Coordinates of C-alpha atoms in Angstrom, one line a residue:
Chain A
X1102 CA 113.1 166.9 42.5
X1103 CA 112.6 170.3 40.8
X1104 CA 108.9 170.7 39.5
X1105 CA 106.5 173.1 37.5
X1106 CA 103.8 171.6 36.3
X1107 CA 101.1 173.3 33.9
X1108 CA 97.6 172.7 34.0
X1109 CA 96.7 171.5 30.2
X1110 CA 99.6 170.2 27.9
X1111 CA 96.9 170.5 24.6
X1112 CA 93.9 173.3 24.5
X1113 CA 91.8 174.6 21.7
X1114 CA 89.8 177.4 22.6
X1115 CA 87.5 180.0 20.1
X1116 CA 88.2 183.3 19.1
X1117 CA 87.2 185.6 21.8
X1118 CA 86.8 183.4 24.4
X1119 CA 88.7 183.8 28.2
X1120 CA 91.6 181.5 28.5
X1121 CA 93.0 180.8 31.9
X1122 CA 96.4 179.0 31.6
X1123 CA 98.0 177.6 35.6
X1124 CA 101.3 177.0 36.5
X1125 CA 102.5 175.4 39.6
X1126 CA 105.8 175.1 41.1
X1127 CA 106.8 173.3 44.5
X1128 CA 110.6 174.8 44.8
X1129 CA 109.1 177.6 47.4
X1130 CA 110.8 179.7 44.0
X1131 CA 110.1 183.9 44.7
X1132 CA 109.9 184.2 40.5
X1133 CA 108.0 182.9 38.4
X1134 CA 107.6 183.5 34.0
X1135 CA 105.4 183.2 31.2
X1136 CA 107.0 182.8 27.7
X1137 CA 105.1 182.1 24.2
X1138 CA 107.4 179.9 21.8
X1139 CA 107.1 180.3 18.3
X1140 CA 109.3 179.0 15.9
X1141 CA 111.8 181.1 14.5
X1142 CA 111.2 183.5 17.4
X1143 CA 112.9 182.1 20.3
X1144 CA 110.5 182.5 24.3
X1145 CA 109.4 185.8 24.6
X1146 CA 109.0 187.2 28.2
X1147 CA 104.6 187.8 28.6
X1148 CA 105.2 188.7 31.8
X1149 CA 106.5 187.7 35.5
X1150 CA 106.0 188.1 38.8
X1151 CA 108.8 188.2 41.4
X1152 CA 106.5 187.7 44.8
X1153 CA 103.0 187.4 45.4
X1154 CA 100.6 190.3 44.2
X1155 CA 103.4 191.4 42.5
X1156 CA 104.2 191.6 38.4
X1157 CA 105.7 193.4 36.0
X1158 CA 105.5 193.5 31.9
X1159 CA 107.8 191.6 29.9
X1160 CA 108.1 192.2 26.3
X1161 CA 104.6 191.2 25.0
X1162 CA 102.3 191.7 27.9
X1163 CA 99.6 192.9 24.8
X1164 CA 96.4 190.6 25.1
X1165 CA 97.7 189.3 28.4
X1166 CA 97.2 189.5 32.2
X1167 CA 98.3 187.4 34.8
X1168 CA 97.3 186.8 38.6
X1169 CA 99.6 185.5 41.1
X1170 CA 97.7 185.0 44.8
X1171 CA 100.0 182.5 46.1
X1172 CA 103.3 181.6 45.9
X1173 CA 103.0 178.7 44.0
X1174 CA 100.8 179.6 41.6
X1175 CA 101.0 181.9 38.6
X1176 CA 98.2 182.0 36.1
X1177 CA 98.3 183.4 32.6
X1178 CA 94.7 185.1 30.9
X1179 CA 94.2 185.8 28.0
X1180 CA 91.2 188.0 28.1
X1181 CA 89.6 187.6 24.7
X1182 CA 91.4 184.9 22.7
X1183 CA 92.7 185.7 19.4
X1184 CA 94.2 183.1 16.3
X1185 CA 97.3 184.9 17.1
X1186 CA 98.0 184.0 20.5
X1187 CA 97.7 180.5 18.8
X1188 CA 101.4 179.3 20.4
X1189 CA 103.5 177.4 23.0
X1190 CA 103.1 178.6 26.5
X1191 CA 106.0 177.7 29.0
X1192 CA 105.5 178.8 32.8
X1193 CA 109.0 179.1 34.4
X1194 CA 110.3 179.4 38.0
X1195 CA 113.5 180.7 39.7
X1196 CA 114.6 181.6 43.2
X1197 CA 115.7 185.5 44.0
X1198 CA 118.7 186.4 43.5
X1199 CA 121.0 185.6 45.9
X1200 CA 124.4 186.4 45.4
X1201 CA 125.3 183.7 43.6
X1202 CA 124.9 183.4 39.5
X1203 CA 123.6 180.1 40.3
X1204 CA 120.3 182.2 41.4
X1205 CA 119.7 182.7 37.7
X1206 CA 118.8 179.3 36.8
X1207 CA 114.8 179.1 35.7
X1208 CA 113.3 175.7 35.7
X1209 CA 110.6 174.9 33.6
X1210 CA 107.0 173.0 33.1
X1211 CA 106.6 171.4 29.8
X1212 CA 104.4 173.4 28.4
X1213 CA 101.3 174.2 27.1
X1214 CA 99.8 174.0 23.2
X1215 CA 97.4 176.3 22.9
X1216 CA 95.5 176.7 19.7
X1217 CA 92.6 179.4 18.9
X1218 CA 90.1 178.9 16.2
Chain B
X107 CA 113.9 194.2 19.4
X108 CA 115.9 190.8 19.1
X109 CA 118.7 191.9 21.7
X110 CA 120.1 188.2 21.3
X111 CA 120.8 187.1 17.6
X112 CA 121.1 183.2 17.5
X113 CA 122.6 181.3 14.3
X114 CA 122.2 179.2 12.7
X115 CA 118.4 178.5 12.5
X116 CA 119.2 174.6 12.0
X117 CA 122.4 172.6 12.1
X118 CA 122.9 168.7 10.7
X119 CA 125.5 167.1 12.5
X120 CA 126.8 163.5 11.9
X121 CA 127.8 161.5 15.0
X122 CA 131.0 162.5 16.5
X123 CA 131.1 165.5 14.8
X124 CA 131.3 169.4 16.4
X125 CA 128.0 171.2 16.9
X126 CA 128.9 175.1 16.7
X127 CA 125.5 177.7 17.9
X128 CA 126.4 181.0 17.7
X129 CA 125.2 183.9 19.7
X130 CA 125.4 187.8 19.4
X131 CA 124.2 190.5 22.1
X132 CA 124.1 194.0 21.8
X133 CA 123.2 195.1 25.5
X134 CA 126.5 195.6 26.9
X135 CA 125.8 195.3 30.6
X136 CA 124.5 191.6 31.0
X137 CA 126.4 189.8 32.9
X138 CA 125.1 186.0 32.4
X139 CA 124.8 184.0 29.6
X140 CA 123.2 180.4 30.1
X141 CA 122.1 177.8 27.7
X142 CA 119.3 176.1 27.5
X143 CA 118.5 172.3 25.7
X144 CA 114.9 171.6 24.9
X145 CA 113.8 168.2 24.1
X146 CA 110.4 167.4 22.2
X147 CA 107.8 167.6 24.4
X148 CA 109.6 168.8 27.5
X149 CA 110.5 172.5 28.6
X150 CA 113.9 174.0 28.5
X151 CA 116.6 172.8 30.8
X152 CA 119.6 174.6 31.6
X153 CA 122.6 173.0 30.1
X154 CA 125.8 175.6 30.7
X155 CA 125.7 178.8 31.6
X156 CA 129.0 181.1 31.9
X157 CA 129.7 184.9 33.5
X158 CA 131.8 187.9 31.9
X159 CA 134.9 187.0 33.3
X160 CA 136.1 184.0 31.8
X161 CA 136.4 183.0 28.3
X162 CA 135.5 180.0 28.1
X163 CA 133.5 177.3 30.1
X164 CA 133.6 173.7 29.7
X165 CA 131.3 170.7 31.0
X166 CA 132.0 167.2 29.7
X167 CA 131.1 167.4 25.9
X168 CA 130.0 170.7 26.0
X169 CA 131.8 174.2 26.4
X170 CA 131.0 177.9 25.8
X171 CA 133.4 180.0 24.2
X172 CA 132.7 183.9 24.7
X173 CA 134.0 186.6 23.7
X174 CA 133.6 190.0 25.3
X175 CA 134.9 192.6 23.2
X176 CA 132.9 191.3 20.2
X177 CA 129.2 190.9 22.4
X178 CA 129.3 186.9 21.6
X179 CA 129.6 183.9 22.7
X180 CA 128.8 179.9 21.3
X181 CA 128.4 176.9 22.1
X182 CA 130.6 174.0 21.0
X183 CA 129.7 169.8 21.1
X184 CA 132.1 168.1 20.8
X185 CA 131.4 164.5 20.0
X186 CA 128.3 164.7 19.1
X187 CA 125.8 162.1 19.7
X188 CA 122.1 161.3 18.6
X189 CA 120.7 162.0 22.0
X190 CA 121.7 165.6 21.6
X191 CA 119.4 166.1 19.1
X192 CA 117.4 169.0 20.4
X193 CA 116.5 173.0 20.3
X194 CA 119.3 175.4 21.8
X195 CA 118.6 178.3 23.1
X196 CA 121.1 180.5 24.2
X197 CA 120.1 183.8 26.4
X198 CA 121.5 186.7 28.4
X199 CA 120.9 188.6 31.6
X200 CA 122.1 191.1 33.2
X201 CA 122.2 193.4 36.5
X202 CA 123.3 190.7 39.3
X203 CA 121.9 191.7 42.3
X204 CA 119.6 194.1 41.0
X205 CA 115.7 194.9 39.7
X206 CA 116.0 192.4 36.8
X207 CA 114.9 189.2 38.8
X208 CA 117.0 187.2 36.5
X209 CA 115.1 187.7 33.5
X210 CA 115.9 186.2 30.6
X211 CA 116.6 187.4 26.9
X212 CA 116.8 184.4 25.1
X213 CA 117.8 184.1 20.9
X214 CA 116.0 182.5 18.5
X215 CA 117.1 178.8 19.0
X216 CA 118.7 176.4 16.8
X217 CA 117.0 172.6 15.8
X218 CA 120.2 170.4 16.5
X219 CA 120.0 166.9 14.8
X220 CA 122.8 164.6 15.1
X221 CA 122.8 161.8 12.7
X222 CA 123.7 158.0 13.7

């Protein structure tokens, strides 16, 4: 069975501290995503990484990085926390495209609450 | 820039009823429009998902209806039930086979409850 799983479901971290968020998927999936949810605001793209070493900005990489050594694994950072990164962080995975729309599909972990004080 | 425009915001549905989400997109060249259901506590799952060059998609209760010429496309459920009670999400793509990776542009989502 299809699983991402993210390190923390609940965290409450201080204003300016480092946040290291971990996602883990065991599909052998090439991409992998990092979304914040906020209400009214659909998932936004942070940013993804299509291959080890590799990553690329989505649409609000700002106050972000992420690290991606192996496959599996794709972290998110948050450098120096700020009460506006207070949010829902979902950690997705898909496989490469491979000539079938199917390719598309991104499976998800539930999800992680992070709150900054 | 909200390249997918999601409506309504919240939608109160009594059981057996239709469930109509709306979608609007303004980038012309994606190619694949999925939705997503969200239950509390879980991530997204992919529920339907529907290319281009059909009009319309249908999976047991549930069927998108899209329409290219206007950039949008919905989602109908059709006898609707409490355990569809959820967040939608629809969302685009585009650039099969190219640098996009499959990312997705989702819209805003829309709270679903389904009354008994």
């Amino acid at each position: 069975d299809v699983k991402v799983t993210q390190s923390s479901r609940y965290l409450v971290k201080r204003t300016g501290e480092k946040v290291f968020l971990e996602c883990v998927q065991d599909m052998d999936h090439e991409n992998m995503f990092w979304y914040r949810q906020d209400p009214g605001l659909g998932l936004r793209l942070i940013y993804f990484s299509y291959d080890v070493k590799m990553k690329e900005k989505g649409d609000i990489p700002e106050g972000y990085s992420v690290s991606r050594e192996k496959k599996e694994r794709f972290s998110l950072i948050l450098e120096s926390a700020s009460t506006n990164q207070t949010s829902m962080y979902l950690c997705a995975s898909s496989y490469s495209l491979r000539g079938t729309y199917s390719s598309y599909e991104q499976y998800f972990g539930p999800g992680t609450r992070l709150t900054v004080t | 820039q909200q390249q997918v425009k999601q409506s309504p915001q919240s939608l109160i549905v009594q059981k057996g009823g239709i469930s109509i989400i709306n979608c609007a997109y303004e980038n012309t060249a994606f190619d694949y429009f999925p939705w997503y259901q969200q239950f509390p506590g879980k991530g997204p799952a992919l529920l339907i998902a529907i290319r281009p060059d059909v009009s319309e998609k249908k999976e047991g209760r549930f069927t998108i209806s899209f329409n290219k010429s206007a950039k949008q496309f919905s989602l109908h459920i059709m006898d609707s039930q409490p355990g569809d009670s959820a967040t939608y999400f629809c969302a685009a793509s585009r650039d099969a086979g190219g640098t996009s990776y499959g990312k997705l542009t989702f819209g805003q989502g829309t709270i679903l409850t389904v009354h008994p």
